[in-house]
PDB file of C-alpha atoms and ligand atoms in Angstrom:
ATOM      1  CA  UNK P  12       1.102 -21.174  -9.882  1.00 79.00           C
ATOM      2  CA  UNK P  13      -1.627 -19.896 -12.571  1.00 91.00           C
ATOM      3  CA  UNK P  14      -2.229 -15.812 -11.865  1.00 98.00           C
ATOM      4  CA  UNK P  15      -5.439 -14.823 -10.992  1.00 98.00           C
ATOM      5  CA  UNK P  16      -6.806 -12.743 -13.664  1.00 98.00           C
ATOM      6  CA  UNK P  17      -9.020  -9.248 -12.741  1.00 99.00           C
ATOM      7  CA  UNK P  18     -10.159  -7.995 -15.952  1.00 98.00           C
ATOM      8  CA  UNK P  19     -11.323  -4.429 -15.690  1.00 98.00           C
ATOM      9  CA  UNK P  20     -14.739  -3.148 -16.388  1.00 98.00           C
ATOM     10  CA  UNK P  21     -13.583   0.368 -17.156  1.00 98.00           C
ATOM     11  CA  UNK P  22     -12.891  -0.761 -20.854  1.00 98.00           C
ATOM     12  CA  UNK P  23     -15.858  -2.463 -21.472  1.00 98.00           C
ATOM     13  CA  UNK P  24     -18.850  -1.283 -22.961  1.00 98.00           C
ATOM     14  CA  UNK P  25     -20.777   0.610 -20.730  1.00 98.00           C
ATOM     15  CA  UNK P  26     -24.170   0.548 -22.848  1.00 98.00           C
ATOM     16  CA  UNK P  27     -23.974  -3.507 -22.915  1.00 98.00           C
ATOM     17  CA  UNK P  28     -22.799  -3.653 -19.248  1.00 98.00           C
ATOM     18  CA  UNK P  29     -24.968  -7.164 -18.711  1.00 98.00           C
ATOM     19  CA  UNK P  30     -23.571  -8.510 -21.574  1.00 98.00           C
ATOM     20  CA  UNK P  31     -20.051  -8.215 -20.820  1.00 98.00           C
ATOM     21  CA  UNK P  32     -20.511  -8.924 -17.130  1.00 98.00           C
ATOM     22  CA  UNK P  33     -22.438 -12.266 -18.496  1.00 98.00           C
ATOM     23  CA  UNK P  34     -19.364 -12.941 -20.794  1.00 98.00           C
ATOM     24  CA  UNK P  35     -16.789 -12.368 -17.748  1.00 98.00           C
ATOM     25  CA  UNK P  36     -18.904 -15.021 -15.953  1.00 98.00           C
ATOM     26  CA  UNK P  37     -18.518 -17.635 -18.504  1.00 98.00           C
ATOM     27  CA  UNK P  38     -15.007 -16.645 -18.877  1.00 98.00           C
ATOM     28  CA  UNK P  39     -11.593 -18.007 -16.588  1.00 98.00           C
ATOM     29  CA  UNK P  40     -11.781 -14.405 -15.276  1.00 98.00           C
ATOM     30  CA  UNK P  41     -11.119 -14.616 -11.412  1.00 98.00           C
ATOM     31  CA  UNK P  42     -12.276 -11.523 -10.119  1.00 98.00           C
ATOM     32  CA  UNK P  43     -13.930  -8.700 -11.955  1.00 98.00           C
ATOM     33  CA  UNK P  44     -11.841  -5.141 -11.414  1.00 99.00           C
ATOM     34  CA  UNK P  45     -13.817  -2.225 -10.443  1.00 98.00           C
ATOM     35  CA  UNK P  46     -12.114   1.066 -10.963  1.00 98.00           C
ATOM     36  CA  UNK P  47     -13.174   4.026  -8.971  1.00 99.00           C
ATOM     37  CA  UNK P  48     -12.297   7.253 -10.044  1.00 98.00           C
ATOM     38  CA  UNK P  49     -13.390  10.844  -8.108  1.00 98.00           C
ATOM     39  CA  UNK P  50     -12.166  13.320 -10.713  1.00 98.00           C
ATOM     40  CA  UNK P  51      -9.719  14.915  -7.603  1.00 98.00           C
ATOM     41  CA  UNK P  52      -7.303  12.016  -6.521  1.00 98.00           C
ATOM     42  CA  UNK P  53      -7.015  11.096 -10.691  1.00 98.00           C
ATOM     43  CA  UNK P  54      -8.147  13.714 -13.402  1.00 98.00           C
ATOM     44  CA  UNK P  55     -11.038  11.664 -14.237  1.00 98.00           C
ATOM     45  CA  UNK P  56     -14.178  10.343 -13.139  1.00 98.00           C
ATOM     46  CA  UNK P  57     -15.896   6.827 -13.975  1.00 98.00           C
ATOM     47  CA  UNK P  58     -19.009   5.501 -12.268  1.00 98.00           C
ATOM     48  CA  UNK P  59     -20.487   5.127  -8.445  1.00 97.00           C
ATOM     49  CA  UNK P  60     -22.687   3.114  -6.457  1.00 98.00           C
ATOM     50  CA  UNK P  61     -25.803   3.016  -8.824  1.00 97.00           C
ATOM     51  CA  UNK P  62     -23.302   0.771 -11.534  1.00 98.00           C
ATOM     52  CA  UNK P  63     -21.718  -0.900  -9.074  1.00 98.00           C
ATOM     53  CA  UNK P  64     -24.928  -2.571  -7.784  1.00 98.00           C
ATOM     54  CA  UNK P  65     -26.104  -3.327 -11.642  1.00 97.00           C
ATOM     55  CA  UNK P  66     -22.921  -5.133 -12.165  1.00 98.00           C
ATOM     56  CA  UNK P  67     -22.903  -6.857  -8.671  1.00 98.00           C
ATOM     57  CA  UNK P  68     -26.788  -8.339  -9.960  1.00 98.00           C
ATOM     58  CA  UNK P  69     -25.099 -10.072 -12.609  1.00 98.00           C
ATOM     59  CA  UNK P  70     -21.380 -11.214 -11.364  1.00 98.00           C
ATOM     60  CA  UNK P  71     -20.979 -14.255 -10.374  1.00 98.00           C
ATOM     61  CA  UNK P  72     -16.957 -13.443  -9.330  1.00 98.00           C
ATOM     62  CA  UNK P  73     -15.516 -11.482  -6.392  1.00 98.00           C
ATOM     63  CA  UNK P  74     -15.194  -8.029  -7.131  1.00 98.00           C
ATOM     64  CA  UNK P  75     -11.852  -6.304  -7.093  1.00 99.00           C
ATOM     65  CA  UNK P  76     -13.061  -2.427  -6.149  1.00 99.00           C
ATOM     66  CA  UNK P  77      -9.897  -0.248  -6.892  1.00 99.00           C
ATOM     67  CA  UNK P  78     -10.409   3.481  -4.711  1.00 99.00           C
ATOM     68  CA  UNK P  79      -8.600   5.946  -7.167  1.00 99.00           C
ATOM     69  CA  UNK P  80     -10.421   8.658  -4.283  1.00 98.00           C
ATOM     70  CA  UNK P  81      -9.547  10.856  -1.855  1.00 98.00           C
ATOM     71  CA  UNK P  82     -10.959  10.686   1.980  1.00 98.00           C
ATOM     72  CA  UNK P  83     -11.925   6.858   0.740  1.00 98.00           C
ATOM     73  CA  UNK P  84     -12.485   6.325   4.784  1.00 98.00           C
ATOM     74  CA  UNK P  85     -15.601   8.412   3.891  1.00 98.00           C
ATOM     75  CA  UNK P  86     -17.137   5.571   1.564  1.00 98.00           C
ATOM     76  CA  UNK P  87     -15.712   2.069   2.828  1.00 98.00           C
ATOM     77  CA  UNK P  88     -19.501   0.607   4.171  1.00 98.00           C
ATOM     78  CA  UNK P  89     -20.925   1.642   1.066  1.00 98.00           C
ATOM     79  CA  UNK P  90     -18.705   0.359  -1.277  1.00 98.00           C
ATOM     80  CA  UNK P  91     -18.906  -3.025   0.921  1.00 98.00           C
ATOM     81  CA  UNK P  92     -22.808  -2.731   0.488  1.00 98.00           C
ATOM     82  CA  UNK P  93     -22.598  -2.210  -3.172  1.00 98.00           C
ATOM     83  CA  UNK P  94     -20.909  -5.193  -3.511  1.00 98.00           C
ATOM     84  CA  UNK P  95     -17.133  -5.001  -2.824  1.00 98.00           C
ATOM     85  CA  UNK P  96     -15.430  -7.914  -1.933  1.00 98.00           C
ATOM     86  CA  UNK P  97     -11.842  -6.901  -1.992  1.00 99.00           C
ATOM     87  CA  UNK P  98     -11.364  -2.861  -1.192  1.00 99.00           C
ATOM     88  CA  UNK P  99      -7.938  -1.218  -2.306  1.00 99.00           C
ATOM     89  CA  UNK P 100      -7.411   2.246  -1.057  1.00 99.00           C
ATOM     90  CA  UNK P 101      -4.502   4.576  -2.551  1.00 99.00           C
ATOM     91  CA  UNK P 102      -1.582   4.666   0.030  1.00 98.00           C
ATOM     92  CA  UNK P 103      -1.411   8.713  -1.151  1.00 98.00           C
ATOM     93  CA  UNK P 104      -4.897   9.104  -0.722  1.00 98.00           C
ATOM     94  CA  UNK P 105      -4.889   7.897   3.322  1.00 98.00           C
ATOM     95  CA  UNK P 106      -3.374   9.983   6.063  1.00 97.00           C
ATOM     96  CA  UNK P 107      -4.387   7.089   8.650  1.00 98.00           C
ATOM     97  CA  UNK P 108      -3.947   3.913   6.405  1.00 98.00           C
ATOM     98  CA  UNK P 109      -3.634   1.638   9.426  1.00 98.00           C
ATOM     99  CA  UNK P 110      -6.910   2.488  10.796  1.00 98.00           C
ATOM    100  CA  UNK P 111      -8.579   2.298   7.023  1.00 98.00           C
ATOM    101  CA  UNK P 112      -7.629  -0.805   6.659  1.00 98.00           C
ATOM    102  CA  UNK P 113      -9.020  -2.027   9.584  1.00 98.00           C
ATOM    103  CA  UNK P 114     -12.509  -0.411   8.975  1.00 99.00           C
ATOM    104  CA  UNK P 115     -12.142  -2.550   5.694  1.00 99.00           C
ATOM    105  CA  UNK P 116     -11.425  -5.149   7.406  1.00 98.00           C
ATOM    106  CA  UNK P 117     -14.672  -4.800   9.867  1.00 99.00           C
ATOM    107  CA  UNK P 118     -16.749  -4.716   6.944  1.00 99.00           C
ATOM    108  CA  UNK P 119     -15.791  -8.217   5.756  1.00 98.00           C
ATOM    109  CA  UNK P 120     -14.182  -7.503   2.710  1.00 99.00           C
ATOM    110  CA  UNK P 121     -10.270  -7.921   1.915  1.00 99.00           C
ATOM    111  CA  UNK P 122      -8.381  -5.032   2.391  1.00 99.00           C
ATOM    112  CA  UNK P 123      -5.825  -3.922   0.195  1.00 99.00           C
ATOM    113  CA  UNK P 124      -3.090  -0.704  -1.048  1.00 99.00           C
ATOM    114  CA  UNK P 125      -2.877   0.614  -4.146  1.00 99.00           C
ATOM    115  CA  UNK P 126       0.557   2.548  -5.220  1.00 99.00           C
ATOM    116  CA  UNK P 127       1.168   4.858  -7.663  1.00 99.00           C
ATOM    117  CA  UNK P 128       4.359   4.444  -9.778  1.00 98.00           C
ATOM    118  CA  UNK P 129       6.036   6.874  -7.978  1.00 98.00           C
ATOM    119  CA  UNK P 130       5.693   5.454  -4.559  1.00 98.00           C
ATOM    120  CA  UNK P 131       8.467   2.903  -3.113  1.00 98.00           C
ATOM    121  CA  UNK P 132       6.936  -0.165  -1.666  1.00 98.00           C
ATOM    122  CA  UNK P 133       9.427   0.158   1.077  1.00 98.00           C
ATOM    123  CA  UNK P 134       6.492   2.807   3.099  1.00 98.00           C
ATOM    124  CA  UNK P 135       4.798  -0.619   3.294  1.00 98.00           C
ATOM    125  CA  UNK P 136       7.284  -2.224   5.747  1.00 98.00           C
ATOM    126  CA  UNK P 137       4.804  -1.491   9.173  1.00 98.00           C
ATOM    127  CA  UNK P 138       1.768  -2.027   7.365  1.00 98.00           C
ATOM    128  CA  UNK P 139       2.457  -5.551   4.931  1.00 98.00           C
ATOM    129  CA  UNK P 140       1.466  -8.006   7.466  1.00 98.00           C
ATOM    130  CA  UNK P 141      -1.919  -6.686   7.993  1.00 98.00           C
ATOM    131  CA  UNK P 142      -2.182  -6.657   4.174  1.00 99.00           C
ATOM    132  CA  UNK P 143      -4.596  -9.123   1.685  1.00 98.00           C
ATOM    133  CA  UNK P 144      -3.306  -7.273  -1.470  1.00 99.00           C
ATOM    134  CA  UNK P 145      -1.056  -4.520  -3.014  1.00 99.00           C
ATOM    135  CA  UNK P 146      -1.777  -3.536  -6.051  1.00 99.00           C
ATOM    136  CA  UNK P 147       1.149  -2.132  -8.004  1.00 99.00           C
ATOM    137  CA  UNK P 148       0.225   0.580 -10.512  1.00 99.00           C
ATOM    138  CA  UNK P 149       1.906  -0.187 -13.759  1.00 99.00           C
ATOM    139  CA  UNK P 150       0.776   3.055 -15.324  1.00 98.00           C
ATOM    140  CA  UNK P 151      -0.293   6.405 -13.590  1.00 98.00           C
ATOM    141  CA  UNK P 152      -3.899   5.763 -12.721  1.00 98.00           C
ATOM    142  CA  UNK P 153      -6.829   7.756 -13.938  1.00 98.00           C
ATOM    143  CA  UNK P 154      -6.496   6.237 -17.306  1.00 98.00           C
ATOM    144  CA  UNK P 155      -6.786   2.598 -19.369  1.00 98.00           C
ATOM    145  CA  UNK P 156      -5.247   2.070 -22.507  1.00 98.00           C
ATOM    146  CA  UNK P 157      -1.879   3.264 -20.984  1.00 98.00           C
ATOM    147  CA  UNK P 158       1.797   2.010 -21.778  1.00 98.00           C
ATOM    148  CA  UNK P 159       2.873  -0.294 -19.027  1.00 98.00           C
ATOM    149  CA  UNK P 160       6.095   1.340 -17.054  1.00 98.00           C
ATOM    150  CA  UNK P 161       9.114  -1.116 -17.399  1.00 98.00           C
ATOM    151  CA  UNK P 162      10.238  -0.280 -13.359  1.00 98.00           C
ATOM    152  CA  UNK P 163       7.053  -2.505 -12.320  1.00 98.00           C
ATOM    153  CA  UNK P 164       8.976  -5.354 -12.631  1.00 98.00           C
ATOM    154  CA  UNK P 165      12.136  -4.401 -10.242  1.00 98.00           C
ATOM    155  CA  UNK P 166       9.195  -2.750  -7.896  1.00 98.00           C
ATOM    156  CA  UNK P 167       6.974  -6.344  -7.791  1.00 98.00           C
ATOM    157  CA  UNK P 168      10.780  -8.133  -6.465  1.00 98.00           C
ATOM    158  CA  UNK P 169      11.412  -6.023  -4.136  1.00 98.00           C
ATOM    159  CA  UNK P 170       7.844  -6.140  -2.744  1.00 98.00           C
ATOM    160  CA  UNK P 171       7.710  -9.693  -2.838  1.00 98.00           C
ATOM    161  CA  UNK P 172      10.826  -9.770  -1.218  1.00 98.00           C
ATOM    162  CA  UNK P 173       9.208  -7.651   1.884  1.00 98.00           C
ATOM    163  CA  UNK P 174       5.924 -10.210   1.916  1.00 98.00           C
ATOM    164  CA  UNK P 175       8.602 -12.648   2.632  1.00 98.00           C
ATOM    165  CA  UNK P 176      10.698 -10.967   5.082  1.00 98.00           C
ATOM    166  CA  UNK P 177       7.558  -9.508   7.232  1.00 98.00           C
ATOM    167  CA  UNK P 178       5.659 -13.296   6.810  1.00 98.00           C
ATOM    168  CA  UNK P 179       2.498 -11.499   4.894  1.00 98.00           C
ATOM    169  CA  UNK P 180      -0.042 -13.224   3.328  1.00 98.00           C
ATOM    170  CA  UNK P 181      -0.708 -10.460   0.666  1.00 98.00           C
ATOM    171  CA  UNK P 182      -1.241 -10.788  -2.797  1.00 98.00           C
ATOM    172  CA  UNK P 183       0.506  -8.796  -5.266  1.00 98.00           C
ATOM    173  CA  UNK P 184      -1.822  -7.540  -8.275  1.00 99.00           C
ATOM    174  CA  UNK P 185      -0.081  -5.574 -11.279  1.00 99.00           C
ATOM    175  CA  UNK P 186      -3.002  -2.992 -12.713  1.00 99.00           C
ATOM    176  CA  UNK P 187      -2.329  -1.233 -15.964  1.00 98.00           C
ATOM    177  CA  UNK P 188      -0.902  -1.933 -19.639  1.00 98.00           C
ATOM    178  CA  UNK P 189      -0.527  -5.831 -18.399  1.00 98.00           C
ATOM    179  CA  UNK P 190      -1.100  -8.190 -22.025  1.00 98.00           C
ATOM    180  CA  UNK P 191       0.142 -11.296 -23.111  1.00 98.00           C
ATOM    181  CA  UNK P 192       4.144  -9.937 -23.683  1.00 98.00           C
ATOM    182  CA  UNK P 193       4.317  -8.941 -20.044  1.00 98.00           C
ATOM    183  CA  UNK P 194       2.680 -11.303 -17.817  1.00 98.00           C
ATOM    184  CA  UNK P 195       5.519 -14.028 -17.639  1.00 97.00           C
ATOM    185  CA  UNK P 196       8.156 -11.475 -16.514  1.00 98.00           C
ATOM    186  CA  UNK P 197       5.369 -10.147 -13.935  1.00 98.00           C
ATOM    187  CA  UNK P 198       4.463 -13.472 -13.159  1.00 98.00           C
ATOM    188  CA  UNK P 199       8.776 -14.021 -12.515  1.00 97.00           C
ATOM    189  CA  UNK P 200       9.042 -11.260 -10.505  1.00 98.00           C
ATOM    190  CA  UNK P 201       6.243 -12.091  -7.827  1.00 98.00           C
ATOM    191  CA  UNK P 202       2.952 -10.967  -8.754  1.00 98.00           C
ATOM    192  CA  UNK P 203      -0.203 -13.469  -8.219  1.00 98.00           C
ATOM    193  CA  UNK P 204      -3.185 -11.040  -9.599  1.00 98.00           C
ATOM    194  CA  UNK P 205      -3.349  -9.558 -13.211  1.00 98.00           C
ATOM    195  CA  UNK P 206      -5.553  -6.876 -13.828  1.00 98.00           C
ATOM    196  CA  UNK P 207      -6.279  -6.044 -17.642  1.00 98.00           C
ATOM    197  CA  UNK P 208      -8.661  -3.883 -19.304  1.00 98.00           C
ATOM    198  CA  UNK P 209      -8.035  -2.899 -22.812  1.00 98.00           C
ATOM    199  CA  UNK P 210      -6.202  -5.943 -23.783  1.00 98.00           C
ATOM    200  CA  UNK P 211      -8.806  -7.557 -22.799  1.00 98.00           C
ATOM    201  CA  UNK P 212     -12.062  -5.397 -24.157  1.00 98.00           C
ATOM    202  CA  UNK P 213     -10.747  -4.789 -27.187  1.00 98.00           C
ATOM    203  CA  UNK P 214      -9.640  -8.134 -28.092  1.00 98.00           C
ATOM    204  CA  UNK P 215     -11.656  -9.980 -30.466  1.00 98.00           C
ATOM    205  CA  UNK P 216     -12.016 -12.802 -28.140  1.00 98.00           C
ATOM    206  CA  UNK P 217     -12.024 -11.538 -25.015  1.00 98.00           C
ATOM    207  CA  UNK P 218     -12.811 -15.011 -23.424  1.00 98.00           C
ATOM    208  CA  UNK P 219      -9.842 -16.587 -25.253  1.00 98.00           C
ATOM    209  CA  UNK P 220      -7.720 -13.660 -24.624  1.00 98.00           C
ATOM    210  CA  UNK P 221      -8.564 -13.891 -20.536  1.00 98.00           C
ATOM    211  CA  UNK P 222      -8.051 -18.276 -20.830  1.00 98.00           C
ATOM    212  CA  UNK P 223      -4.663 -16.720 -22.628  1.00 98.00           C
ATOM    213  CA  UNK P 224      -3.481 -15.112 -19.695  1.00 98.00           C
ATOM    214  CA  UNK P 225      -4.439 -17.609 -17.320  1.00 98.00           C
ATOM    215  CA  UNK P 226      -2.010 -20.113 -19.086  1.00 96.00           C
ATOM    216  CA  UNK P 227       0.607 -17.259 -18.465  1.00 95.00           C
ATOM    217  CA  UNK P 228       3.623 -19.209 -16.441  1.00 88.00           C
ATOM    218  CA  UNK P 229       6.728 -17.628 -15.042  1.00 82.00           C
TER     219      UNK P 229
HETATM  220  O1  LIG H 327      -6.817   1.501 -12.390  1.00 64.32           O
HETATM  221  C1  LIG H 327      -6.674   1.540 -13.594  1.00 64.32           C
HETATM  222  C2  LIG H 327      -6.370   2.817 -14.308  1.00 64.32           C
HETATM  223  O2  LIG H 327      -6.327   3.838 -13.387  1.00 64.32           O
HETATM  224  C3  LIG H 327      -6.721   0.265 -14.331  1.00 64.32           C
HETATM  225  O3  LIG H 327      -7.446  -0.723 -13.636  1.00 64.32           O
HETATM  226  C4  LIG H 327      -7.068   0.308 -15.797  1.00 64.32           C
HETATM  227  O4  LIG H 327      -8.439   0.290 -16.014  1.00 64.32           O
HETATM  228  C5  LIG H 327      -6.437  -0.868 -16.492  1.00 64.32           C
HETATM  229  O5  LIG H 327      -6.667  -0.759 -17.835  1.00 64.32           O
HETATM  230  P1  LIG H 327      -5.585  -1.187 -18.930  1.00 64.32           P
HETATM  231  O6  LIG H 327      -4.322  -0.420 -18.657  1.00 64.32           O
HETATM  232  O7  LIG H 327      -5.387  -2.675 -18.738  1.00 64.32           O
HETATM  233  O8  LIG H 327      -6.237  -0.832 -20.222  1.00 64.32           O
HETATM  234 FE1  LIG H 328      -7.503  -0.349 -11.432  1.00 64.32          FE
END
């Protein structure tokens, strides 16, 4: 099976955002990858609503909206109205994840969990099943640019191996320092969605780089 690929906007250039939503469209790119961040769950801050809505008027793919937030119960309907289509929250970030992911759910967008490296998939065992997607950070988020951390690949078996076991339907997405080198083992190990930012942007053809990775095979 072909990953689905989630480039991510946070590396592209911000003061050409039309154009490089535009080339995205044209481009094997499944889903475009919003990142989120509040400047208290990550040490950093990247854009809100107002961007969200000008890329939304151009996309012509689902977008990915990755909460790096804290209290992201507060914000799930307006996310959804500025375009979300799938909504990951931080598993650190929720003290009531099962009732979060319902609300995301009531909105009609997919609902998925986002850990950070340091978090063991196995605090998803009474929660997988009502899961579209877990997104598996591959760097500490906050950040693009960053070195992929090796342990993402034992991490992505052993949560495929607890999709299996609890019959889940959820994706598994791999976000951070994912290029061309990694994506087979990732792919090997379980995972369905790449997200990829810099490798991407900074490529000097993104649109091969993205029909690249969608020819990635296990
Ligand atoms: O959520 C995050 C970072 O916190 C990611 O989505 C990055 O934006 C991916 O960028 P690269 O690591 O691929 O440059
Ligand atoms: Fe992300």
């Amino acid at each position: 099976m072909r990953p689905l690929i989630a480039p991510s906007v946070l590396a592209s250039d911000f003061a050409n955002l039309q154009s490089e939503v535009e080339m995205l469209n044209k481009s094997q790119a499944d889903w475009l990858h919003i990142d989120i961040m509040d400047g208290r769950f990550v040490p950093n801050i990247s854009f809100g609503f107002p961007v969200m809505q000008a890329i939304k008027k151009h996309a012509q793919k689902p977008m990915d909206v990755h909460l790096m937030i804290v209290e992201p119960e507060l914000y799930i309907e307006q996310f959804r109205a500025a375009g979300a289509d799938v909504i990951s929250v931080h598993i650190e970030a929720c003290n009531h994840l099962h009732r979060t992911i319902q609300q995301i759910k009531a909105t009609g967008a997919k609902a998925g969990v986002a850990l950070n490296p340091h978090t063991s998939v196995n605090l998803l065992d009474d929660i997988i099943a009502d899961l579209d997607l877990v997104c598996i950070m591959s760097v500490n988020p906050g950040f693009g640019g960053q070195k992929f951390i090796e342990n993402t690949y034992r991490k992505t078996e052993a949560l495929k191996n607890l999709i299996i076991q609890r019959n889940s339907q959820s994706l598994i997405e791999i976000d951070g320092g994912v290029n061309q080198q990694n994506a087979p083992k990732l792919l090997q190990s379980g995972a369905d969605v790449l997200v990829a930012g810099s490798f991407v942007f900074t490529a000097e053809d993104p649109i091969a780089t993205i029909a690249n990775l969608k020819q990635s095979s296990n």
